[in-house]
GROMACS .gro file of C-alpha atoms in nm:
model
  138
    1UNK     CA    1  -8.414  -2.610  -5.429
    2UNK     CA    2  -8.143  -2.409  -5.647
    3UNK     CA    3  -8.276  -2.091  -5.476
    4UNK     CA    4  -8.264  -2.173  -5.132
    5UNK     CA    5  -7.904  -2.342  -5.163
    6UNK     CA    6  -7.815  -2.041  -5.362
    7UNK     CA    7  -7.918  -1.826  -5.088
    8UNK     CA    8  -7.744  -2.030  -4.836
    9UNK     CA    9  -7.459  -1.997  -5.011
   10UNK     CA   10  -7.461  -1.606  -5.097
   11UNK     CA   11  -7.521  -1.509  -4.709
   12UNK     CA   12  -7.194  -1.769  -4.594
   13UNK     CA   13  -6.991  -1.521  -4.715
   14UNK     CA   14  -6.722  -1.829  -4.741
   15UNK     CA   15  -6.791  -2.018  -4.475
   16UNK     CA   16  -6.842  -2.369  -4.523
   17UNK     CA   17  -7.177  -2.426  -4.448
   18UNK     CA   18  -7.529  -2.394  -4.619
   19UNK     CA   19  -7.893  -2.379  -4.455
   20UNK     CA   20  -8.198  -2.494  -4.589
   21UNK     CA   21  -8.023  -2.741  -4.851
   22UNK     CA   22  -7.741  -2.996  -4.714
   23UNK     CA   23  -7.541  -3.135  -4.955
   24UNK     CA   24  -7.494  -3.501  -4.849
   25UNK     CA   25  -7.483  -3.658  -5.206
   26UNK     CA   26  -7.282  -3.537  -5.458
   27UNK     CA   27  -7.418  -3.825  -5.745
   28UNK     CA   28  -7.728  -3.953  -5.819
   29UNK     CA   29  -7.801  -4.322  -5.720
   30UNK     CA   30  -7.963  -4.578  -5.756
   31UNK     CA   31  -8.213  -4.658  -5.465
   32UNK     CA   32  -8.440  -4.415  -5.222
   33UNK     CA   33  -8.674  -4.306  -5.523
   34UNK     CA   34  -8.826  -3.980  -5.578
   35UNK     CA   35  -9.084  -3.974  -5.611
   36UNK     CA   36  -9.108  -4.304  -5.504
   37UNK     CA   37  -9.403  -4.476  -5.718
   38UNK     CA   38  -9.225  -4.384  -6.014
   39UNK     CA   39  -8.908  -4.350  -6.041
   40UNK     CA   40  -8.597  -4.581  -5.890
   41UNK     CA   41  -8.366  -4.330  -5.826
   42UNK     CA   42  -8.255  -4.061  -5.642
   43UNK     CA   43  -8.184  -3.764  -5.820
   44UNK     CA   44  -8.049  -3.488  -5.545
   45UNK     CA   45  -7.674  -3.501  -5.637
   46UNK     CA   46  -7.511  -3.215  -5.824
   47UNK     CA   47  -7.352  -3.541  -6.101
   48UNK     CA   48  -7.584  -3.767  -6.255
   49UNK     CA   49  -7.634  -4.131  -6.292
   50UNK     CA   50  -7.408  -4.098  -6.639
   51UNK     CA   51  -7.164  -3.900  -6.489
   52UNK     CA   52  -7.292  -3.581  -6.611
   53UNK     CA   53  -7.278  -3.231  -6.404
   54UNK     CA   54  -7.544  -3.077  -6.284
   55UNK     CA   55  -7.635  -2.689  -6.332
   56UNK     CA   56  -7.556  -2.680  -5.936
   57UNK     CA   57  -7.209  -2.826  -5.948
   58UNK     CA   58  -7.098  -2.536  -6.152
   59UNK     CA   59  -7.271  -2.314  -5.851
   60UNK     CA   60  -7.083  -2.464  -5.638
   61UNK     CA   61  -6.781  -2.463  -5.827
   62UNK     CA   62  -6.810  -2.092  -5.903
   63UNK     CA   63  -6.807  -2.014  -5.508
   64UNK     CA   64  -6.591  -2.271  -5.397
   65UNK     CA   65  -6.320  -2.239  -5.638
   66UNK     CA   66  -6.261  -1.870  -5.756
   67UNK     CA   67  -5.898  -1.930  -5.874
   68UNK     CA   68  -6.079  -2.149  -6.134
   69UNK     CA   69  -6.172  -1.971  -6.398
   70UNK     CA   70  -6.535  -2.080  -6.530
   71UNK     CA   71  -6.844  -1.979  -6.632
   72UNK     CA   72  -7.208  -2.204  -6.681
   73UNK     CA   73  -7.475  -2.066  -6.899
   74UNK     CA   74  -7.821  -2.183  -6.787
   75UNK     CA   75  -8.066  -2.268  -6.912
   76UNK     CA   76  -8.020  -2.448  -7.261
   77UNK     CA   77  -8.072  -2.207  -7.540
   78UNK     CA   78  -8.223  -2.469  -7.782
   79UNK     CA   79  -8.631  -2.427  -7.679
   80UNK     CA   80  -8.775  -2.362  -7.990
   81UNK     CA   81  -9.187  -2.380  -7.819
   82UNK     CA   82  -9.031  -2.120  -7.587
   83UNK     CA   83  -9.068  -1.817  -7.896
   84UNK     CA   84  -9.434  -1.872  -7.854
   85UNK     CA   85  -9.486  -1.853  -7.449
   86UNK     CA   86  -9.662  -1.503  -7.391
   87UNK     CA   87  -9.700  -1.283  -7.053
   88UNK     CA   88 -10.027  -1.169  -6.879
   89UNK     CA   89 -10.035  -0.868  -7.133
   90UNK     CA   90  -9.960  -1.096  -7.444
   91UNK     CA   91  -9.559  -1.012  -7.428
   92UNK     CA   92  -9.293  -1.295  -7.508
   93UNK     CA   93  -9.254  -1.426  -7.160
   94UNK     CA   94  -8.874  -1.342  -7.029
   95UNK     CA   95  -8.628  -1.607  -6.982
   96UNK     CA   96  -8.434  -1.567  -6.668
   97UNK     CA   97  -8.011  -1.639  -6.823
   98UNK     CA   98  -7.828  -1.735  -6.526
   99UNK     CA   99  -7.440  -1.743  -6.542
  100UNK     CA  100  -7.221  -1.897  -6.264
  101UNK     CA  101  -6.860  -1.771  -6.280
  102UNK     CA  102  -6.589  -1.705  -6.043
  103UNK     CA  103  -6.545  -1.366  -6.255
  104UNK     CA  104  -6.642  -1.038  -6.129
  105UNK     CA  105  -6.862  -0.936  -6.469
  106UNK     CA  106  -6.992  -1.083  -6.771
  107UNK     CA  107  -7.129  -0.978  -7.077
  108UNK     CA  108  -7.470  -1.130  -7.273
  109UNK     CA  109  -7.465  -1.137  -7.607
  110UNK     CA  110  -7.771  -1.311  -7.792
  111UNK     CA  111  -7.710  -1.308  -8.211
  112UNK     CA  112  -7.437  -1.068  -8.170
  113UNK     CA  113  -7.618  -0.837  -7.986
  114UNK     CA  114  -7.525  -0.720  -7.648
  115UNK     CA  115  -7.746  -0.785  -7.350
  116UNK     CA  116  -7.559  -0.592  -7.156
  117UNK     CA  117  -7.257  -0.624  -6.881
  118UNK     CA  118  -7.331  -0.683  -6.526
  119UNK     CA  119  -7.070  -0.679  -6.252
  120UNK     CA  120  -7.099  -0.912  -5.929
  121UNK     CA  121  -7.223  -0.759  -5.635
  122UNK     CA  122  -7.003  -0.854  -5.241
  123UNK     CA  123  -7.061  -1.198  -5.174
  124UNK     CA  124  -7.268  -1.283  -5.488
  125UNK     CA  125  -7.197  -1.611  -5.705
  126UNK     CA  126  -7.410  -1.590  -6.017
  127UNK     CA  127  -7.470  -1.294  -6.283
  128UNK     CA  128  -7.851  -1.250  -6.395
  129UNK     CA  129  -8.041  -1.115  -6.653
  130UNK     CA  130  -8.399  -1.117  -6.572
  131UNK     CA  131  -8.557  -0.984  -6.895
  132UNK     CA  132  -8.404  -1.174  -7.186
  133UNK     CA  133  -8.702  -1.240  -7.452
  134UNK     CA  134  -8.617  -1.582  -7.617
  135UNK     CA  135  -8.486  -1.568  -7.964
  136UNK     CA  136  -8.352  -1.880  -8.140
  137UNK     CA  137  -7.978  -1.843  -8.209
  138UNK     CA  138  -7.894  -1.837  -8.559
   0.00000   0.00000   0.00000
């Protein structure tokens, strides 16, 4: 669902709507399972039972609110059994780093070393590099 909403939310161009994804919840509840034979909650909202934020509040945030300044990191960088995942041809697989900001560029670094800087293109809410290999931080 994060890619469709965030594609709803690129092409709105700040206009306060979203297709394919309606935000009607913004916490997770008790009640309306899903799935429902094994689980007693419903888990669509961008907080969590706890409180927490989700990874899609901070999307939000990041287009919503550009005189905030933020940025969210995803995913979690602590996957050791990720070093070992290979490609088709035997390659680490990549993993995708997402970073929502309401800043025009970012920079990657990964132990020190830069991934490189990427500036946001019109309309755009999220900076990506595609082609990070996973290294444990150290």
């Amino acid at each position: 669902m994060g890619h469709f909403t965030g594609d709803g939310i690129r092409r709105s161009a700040g206009v306060f709507i979203c297709w394919r994804g309606v935000r009607l919840d913004g916490w997770d509840y008790l009640g309306e399972p899903t799935p429902f034979n094994s689980s007693r909650s419903s888990y669509f909202g961008i907080i969590d039972l706890a409180g927490f934020k989700k990874d899609r509040f901070f999307l939000y945030q990041a287009h919503w609110r550009p005189d905030f300044k933020m940025a969210h990191i995803l995913p979690h960088w602590n996957w050791p059994e990720r070093a070992d995942l290979k490609d088709a041809d035997g390659k680490p697989a990549p993993t995708p780093v997402h970073v929502y900001t309401s800043g025009d560029e970012g920079e990657l670094f990964l132990n020190g070393k830069s991934l490189g800087r990427i500036k946001k293109g019109p309309r755009e809410f999220r900076l990506r590099w595609d082609d990070v290999s996973y290294t444990p931080a150290h």
